[in-house]
Short mmCIF file of C-alpha atoms and ligand atoms in Angstrom, two decimals:
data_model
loop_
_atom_site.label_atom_id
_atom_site.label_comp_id
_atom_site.label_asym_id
_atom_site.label_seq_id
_atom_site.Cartn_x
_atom_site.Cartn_y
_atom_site.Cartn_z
CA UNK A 748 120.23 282.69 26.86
CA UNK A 749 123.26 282.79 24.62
CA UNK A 750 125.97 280.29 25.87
CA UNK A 751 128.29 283.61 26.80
CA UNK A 752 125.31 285.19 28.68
CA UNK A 753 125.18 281.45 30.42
CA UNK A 754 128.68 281.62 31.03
CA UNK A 755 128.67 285.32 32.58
CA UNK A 756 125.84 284.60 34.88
CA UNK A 757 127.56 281.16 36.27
CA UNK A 758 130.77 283.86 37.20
CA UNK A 759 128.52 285.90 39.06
CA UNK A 760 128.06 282.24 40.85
CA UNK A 761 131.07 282.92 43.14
CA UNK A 762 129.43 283.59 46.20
CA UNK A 763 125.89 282.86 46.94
CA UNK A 764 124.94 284.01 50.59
CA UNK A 765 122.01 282.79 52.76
CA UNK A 766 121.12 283.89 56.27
CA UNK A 767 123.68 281.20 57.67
CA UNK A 768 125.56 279.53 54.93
CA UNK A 769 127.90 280.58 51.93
CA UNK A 770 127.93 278.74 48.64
CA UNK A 771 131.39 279.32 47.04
CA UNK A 772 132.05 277.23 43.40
CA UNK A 773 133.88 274.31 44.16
CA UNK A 774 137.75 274.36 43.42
CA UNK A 775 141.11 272.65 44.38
CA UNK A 776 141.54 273.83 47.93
CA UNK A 777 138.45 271.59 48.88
CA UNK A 778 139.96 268.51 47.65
CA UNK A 779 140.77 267.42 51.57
CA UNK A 780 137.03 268.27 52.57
CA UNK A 781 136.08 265.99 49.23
CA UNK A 782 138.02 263.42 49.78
CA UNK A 783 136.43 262.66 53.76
CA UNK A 784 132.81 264.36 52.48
CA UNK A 785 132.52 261.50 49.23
CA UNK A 786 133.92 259.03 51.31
CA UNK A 787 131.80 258.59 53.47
CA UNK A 788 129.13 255.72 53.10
CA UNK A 789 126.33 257.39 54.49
CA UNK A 790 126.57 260.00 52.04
CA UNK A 791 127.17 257.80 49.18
CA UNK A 792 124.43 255.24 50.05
CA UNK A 793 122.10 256.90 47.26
CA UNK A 794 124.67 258.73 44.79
CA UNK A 795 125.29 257.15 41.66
CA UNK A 796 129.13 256.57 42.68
CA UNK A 797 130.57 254.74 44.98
CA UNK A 798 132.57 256.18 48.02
CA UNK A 799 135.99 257.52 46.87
CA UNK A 800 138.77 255.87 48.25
CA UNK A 801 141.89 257.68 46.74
CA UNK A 802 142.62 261.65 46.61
CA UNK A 803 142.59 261.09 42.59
CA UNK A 804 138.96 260.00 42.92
CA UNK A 805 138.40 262.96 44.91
CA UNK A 806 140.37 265.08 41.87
CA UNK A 807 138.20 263.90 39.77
CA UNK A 808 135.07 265.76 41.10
CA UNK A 809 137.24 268.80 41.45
CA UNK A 810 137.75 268.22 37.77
CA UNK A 811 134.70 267.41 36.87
CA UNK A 812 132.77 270.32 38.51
CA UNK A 813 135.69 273.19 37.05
CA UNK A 814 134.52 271.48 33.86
CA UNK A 815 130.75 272.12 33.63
CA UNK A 816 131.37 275.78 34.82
CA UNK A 817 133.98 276.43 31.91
CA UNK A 818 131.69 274.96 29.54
CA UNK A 819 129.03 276.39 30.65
CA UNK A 820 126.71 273.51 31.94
CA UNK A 821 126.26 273.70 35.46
CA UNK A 822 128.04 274.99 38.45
CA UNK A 823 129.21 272.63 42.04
CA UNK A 824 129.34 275.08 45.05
CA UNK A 825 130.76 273.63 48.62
CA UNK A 826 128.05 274.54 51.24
CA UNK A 827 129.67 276.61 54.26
CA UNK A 828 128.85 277.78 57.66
CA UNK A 829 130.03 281.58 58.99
CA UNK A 830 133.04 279.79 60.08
CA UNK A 831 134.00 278.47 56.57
CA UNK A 832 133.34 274.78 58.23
CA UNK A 833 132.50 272.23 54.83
CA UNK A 834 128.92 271.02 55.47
CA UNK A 835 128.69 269.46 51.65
CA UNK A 836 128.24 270.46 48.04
CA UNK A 837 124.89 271.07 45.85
CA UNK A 838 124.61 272.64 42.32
CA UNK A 839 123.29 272.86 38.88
CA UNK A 840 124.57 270.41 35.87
CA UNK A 841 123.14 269.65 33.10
CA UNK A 842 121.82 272.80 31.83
CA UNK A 843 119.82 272.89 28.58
CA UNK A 844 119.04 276.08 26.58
CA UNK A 845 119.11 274.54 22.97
CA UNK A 846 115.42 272.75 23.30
CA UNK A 847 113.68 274.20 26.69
CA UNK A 848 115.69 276.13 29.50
CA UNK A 849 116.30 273.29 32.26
CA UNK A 850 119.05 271.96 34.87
CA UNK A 851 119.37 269.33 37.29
CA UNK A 852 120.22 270.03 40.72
CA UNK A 853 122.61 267.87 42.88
CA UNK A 854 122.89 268.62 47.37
CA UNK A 855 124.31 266.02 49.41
CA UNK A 856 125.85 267.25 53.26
CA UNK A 857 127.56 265.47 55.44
CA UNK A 858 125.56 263.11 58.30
CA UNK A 859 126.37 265.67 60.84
CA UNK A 860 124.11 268.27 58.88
CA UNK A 861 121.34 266.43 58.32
CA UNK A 862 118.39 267.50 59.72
CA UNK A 863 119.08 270.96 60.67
CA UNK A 864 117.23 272.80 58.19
CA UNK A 865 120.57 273.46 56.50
CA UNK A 866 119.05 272.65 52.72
CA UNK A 867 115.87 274.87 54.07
CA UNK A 868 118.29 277.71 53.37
CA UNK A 869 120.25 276.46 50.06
CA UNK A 870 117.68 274.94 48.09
CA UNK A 871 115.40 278.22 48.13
CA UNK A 872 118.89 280.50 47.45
CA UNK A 873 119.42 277.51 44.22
CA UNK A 874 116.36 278.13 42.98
CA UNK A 875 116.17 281.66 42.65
CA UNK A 876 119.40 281.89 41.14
CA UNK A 877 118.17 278.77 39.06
CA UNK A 878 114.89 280.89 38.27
CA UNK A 879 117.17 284.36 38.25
CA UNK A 880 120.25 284.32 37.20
CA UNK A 881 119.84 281.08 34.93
CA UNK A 882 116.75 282.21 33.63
CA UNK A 883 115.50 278.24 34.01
CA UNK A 884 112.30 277.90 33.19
CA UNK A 885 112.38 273.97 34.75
CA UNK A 886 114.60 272.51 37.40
CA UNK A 887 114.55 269.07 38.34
CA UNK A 888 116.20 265.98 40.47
CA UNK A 889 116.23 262.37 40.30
CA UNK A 890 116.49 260.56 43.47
CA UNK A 891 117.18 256.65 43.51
CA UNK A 892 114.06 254.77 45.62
CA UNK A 893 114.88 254.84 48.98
CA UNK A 894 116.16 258.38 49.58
CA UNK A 895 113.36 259.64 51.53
CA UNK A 896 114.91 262.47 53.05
CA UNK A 897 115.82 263.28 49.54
CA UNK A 898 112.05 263.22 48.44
CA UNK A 899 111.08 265.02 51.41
CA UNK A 900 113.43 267.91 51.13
CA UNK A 901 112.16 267.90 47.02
CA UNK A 902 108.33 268.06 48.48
CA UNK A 903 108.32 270.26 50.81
CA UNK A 904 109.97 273.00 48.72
CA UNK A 905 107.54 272.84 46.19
CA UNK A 906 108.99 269.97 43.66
CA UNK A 907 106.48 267.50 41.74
CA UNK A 908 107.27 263.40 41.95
CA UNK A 909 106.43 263.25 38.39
CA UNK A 910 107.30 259.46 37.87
CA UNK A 911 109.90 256.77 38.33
CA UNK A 912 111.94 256.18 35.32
CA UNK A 913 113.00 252.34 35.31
CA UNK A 914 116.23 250.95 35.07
CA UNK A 915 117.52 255.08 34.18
CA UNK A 916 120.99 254.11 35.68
CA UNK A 917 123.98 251.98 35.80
CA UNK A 918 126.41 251.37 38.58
CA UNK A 919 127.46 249.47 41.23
CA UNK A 920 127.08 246.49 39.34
CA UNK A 921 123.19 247.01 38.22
CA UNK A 922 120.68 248.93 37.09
CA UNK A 923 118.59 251.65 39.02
CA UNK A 924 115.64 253.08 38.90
CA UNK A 925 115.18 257.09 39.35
CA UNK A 926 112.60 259.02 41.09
CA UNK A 927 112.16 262.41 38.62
CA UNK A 928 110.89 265.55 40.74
CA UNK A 929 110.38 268.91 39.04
CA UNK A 930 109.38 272.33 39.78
CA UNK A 931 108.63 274.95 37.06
CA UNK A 932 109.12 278.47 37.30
CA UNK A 933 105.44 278.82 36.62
CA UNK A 934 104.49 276.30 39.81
CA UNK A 935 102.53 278.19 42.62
CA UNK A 936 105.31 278.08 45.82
CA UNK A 937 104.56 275.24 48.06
CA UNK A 938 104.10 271.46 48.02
CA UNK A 939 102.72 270.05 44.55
CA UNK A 940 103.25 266.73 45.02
CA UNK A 941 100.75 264.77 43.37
CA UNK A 942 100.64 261.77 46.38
C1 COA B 2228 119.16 264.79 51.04
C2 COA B 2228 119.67 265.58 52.24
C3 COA B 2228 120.44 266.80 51.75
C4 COA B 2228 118.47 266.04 53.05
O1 COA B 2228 118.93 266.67 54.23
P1 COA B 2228 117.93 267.17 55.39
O2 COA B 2228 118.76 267.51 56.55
O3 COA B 2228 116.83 266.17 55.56
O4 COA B 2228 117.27 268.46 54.75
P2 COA B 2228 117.20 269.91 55.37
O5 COA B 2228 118.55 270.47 55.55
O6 COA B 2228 116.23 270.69 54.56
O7 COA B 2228 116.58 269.67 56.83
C5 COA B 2228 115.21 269.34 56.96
C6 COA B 2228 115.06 268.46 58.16
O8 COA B 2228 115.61 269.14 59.28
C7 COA B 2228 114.56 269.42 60.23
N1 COA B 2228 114.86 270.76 60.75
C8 COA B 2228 115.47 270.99 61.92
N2 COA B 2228 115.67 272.31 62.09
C9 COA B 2228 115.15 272.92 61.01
C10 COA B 2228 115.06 274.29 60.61
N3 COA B 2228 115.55 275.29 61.37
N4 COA B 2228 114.49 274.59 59.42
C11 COA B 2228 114.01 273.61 58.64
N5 COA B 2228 114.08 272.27 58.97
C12 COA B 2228 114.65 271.94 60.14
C13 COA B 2228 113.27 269.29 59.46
O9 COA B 2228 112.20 268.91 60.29
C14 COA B 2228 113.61 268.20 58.46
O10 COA B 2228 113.57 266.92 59.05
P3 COA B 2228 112.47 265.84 58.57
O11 COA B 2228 112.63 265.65 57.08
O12 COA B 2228 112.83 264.61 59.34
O13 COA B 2228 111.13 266.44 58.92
C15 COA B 2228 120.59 264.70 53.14
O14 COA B 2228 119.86 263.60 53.60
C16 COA B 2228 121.84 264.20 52.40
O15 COA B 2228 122.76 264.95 52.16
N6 COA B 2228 121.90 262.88 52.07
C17 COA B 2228 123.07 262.27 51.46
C18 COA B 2228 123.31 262.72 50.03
C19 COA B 2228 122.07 262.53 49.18
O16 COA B 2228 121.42 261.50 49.23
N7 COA B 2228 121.76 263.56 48.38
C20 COA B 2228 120.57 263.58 47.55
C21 COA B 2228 120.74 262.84 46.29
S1 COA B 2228 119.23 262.91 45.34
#
């Protein structure tokens, strides 16, 4: 895809729809829903950031997600009920076209949404606009040791553990290690984990 025709399909991103729950592109009316979502430990536990603790920190992923959809790189969409209640974010970033066709993804809900099958709906919706829209030919995750539900959520919609890469990231004051799950457009649906 041309970096216009990448551009034109993330605007068609403004409202993806599944049976229960609206995925709308994240923007500066969510900064209140941000700033309690990010702050909040339990979700933080296995991002690569800390919890925010000011509204500027909470700016900054506004920022920072308007940015990869004007250049083209990735889209952040706030995850909503039928009642327009915030249940947390998920998107594409880091989309490559120039030496394969390939994004990361990124979900993370608030505790109160965990385990009710909520991702069941968005990650299949992300990945056929990943697969669709995109026209991604890979689409992958890395999940920091630990994250179980994380890996389970990867597994179970068809996602390969492909490796841990050692010492991949920086923060909190040392290095990580990251989990690297894939799942290629030409995988047969279901679990291929290799464990
Ligand atoms: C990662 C995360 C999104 C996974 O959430 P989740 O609730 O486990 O995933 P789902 O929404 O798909 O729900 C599946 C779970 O709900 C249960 N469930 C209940 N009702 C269900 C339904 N109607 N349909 C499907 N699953 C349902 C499933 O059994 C499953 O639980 P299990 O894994 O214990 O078997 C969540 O833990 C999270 O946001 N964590 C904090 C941020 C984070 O770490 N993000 C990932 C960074 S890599």
């Amino acid at each position: 895809m041309t970096p216009d025709a990448v551009i034109a399909a993330l605007e068609g991103a403004n409202d993806l729809r599944t049976a229960d729950y609206r995925l709308r592109p994240v923007c500066d009316a969510d900064l209140d829903d941000l700033f309690v979502h990010f702050g909040d430990p339990r979700v933080a536990e296995f991002l690569d950031n800390p919890p925010v603790e000011t509204r500027d920190q909470a700016f900054d992923i506004i920022d920072w997600a308007c940015g990869v959809r004007a250049a083209g790189s990735g889209v952040r969409w706030t995850i909503r009920d039928a009642d327009d209640a915030f249940l947390g974010t998920c998107g594409f970033h880091l989309m490559n076209y120039s030496h394969g066709r390939r994004s990361d993804i990124g979900y993370d809900l608030g505790p109160g949404h965990w385990r009710r099958g909520v991702m069941a709906q968005v990650l299949p919706a992300m990945l056929a606009f990943g697969f669709g829209a995109l026209d991604l030919h890979r689409i992958q995750a890395m999940v920091t040791p630990g994250n179980e539900r994380s890996c389970r959520l990867l597994v179970r919609h068809g996602f390969a553990r492909e490796g841990v890469l050692r010492d991949f990231g920086y923060w909190r004051g040392r290095y990580w290690d990251q989990i690297q799950f894939a799942r290629l457009r030409t995988d047969v649906q279901g679990s291929s984990d290799t464990e």
